[in-house]
Coordinates of C-alpha atoms in Angstrom, one line a residue:
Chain A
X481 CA 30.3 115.3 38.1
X482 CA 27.2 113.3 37.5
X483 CA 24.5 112.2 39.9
X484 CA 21.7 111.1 40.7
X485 CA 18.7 112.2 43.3
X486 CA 15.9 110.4 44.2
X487 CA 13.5 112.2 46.2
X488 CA 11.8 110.0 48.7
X489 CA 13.1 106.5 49.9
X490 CA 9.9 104.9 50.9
X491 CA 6.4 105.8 48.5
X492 CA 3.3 104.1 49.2
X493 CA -0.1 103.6 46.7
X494 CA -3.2 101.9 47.0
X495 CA -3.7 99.6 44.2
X496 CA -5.3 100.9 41.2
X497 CA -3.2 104.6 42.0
X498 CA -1.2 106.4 40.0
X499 CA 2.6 105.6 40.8
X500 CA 5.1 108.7 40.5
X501 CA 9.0 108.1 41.2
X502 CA 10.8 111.0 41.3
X503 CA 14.2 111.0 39.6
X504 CA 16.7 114.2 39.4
X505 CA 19.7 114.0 37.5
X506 CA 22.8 116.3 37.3
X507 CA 25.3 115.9 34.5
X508 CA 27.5 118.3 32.5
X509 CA 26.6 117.0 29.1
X510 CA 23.3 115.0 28.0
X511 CA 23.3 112.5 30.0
X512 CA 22.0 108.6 29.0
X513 CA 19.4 107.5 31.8
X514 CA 17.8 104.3 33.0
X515 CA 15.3 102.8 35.8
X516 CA 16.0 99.6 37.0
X517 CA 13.4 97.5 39.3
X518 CA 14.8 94.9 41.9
X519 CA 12.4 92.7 43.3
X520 CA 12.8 90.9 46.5
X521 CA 15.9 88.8 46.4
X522 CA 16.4 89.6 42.7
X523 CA 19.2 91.3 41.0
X524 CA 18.1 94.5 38.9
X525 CA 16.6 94.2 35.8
X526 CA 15.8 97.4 33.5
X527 CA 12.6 98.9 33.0
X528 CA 13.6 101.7 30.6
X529 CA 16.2 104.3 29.6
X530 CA 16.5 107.5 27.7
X531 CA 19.3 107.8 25.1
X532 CA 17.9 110.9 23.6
X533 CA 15.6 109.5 20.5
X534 CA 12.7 110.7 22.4
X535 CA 11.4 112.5 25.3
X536 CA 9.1 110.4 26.4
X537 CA 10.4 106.5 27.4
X538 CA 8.4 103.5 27.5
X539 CA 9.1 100.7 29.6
X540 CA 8.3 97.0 30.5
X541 CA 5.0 96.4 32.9
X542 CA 3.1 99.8 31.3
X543 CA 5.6 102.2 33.7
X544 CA 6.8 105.2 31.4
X545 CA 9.3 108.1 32.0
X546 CA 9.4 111.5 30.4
X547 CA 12.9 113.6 30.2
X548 CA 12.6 117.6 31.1
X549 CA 16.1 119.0 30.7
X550 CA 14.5 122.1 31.7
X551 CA 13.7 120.2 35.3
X552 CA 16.8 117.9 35.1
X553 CA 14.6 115.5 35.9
X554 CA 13.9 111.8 34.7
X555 CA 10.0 110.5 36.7
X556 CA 8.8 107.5 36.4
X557 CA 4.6 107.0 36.0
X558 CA 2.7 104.6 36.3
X559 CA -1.2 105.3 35.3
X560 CA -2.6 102.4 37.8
X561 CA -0.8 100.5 40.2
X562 CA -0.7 96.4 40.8
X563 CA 0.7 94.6 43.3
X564 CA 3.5 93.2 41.8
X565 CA 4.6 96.3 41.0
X566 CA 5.6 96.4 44.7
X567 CA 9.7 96.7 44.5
X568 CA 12.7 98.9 44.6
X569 CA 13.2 101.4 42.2
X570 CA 16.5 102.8 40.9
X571 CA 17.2 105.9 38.6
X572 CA 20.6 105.9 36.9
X573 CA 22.9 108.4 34.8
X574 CA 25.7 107.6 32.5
X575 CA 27.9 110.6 30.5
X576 CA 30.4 109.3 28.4
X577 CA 31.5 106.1 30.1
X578 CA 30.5 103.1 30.7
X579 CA 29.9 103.5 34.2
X580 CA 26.4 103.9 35.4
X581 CA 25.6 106.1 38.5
X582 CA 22.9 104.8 40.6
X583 CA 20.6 106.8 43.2
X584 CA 19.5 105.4 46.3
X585 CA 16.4 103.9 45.4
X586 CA 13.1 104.2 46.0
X587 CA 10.4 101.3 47.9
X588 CA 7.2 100.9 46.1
X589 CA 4.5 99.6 48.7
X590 CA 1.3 98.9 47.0
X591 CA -2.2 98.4 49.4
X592 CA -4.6 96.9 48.4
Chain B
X12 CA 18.4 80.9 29.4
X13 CA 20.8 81.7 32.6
X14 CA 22.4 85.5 31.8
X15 CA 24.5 85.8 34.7
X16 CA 25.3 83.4 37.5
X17 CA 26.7 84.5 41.1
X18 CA 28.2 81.9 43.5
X19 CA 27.6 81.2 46.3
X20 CA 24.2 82.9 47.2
X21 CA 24.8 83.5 50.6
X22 CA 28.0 83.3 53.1
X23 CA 29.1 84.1 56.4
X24 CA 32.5 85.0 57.0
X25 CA 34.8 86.0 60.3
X26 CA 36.8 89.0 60.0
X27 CA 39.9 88.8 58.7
X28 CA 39.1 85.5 56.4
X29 CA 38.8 85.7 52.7
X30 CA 36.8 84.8 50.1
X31 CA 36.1 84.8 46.1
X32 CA 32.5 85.9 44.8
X33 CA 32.2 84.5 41.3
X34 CA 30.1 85.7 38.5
X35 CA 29.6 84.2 34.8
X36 CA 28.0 85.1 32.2
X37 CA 26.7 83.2 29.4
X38 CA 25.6 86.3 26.7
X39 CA 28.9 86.5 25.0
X40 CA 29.3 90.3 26.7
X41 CA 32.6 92.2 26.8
X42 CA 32.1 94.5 29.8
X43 CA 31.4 93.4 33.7
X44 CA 30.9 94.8 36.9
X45 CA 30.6 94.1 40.3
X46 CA 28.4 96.3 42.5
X47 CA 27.8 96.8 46.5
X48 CA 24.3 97.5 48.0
X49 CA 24.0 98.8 51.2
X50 CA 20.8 100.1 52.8
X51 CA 20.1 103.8 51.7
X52 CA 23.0 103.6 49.6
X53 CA 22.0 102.3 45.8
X54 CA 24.5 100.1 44.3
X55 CA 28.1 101.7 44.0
X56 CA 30.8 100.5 41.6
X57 CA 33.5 98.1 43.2
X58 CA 35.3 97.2 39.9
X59 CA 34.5 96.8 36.1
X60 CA 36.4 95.4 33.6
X61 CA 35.9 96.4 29.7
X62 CA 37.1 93.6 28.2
X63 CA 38.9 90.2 28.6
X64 CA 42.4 91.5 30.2
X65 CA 41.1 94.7 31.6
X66 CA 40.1 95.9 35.0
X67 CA 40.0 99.2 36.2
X68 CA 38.5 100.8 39.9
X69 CA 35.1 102.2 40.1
X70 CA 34.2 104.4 43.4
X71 CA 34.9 102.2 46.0
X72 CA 37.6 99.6 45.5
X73 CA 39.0 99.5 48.8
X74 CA 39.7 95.8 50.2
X75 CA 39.2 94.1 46.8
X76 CA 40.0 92.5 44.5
X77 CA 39.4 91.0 41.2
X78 CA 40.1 88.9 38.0
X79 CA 38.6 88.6 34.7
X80 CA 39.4 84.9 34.0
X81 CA 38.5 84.8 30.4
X82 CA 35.3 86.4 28.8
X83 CA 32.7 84.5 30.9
X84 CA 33.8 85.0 34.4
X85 CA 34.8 87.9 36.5
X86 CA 35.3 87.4 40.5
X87 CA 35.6 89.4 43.2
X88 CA 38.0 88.5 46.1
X89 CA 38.3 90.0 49.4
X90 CA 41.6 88.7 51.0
X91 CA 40.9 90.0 54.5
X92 CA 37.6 90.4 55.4
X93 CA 36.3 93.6 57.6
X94 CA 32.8 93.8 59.5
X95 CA 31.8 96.9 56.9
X96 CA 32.2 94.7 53.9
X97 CA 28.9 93.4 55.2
X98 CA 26.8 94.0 52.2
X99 CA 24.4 92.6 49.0
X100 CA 27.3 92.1 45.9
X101 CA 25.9 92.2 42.2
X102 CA 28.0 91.3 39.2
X103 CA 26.3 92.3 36.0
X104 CA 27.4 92.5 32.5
X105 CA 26.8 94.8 29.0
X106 CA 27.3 93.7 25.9
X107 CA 30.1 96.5 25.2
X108 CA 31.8 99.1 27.3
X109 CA 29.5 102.2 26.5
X110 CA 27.2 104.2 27.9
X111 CA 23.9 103.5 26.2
X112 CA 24.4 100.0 26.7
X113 CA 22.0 98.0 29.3
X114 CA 23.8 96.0 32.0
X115 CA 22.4 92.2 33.1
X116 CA 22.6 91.7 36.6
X117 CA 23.1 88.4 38.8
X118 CA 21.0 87.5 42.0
X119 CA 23.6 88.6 44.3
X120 CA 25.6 87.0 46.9
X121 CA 24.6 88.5 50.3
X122 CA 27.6 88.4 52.5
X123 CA 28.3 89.3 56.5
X124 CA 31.4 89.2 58.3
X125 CA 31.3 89.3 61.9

């Protein structure tokens, strides 16, 4: 069955810092994944996802994701961070459904 | 310019009373969803439907309900509200049931029961 881990609920950075959002997936074929921010009293919107074109993913608001299938794993970067990037981040995982599979999110704090 | 509309925003309900949550969306999509967020939890699948006519379960259908009106709208009904239905409650759509394809979430209704 697929899933999705996200290691570490809470991640803090002082603005300016490199932002890393750790993301690993488990799936029995090649999976399909996605990162989805959620700001404060938002719904989610997308940032990126990975449908297998290329390893490396950019997104919206200069985040990017790079897919190791060695690792199973699906990070998101970010090379400096702002302030409004402060938000929830989710990782997601879809086989051959339409159902996505969410992990539990990660909280962005960004100091100045 | 709307994508997809939830109503009402916010609602506080007694157990055992019921409620819809509606969602519509304005993008012409055949697939929607409704979603659940609880604290440390991510957002798990209620139910989706594929298409007009269709519904099907996701991983936690227990208590609900729902209806896909026509293409547009897709609600979610709890008919006897419990304390641990306290939650945040997305609706998003895609434009097709697949797995590539990006889904368009609402603002959410946040609902407690007491």
């Amino acid at each position: 069955a697929q899933s999705v881990t996200q290691l570490g609920s809470h991640v803090s950075v002082s603005e300016g810092a490199l932002v890393l959002l750790r993301c690993n997936y488990s799936s029995s074929v090649p999976p399909y994944l996605f990162w989805y921010v959620q700001y404060p009293n938002q719904g989610l919107q997308l940032l990126l996802k990975y449908t297998s074109a290329a390893t490396l993913v950019k997104g919206i608001n200069g985040f990017e994701a790079e897919f190791k299938k060695s690792e199973t794993s699906f990070h998101l970067t970010k090379p400096s961070a702002h302030m409004s990037d402060a938000a929830e981040y989710f990782c997601a995982v879809s086989e051959n459904t339409d159902k996505l599979i969410f992990g539990t999110g990660t909280r962005l704090q960004v100091f100045p | 310019n709307a994508g997809v509309t939830q109503t009402p925003k916010f609602q506080v309900l007694k157990t055992g009373q019921s409620m819809t949550l509606q969602c519509a969306q304005d993008m012409n999509h055949n697939s929607m969803y409704w979603y659940r967020q609880d604290p440390g939890m991510g957002l798990r699948l209620i139910y989706y439907s594929a298409s007009e006519g269709t519904t099907d379960k996701g991983e936690v259908p227990n208590g609900y309900n729902v209806s896909r009106l026509n293409k547009r709208e897709f609600s979610l009904r709890l008919e006897s509200a419990a304390p641990s239905q306290t939650s945040v409650y997305f609706c998003a759509s895609s434009e097709a049931a697949g797995h590539t394809n990006i889904q368009y979430f609402g603002a959410g209704t946040r609902l407690s029961v007491l």
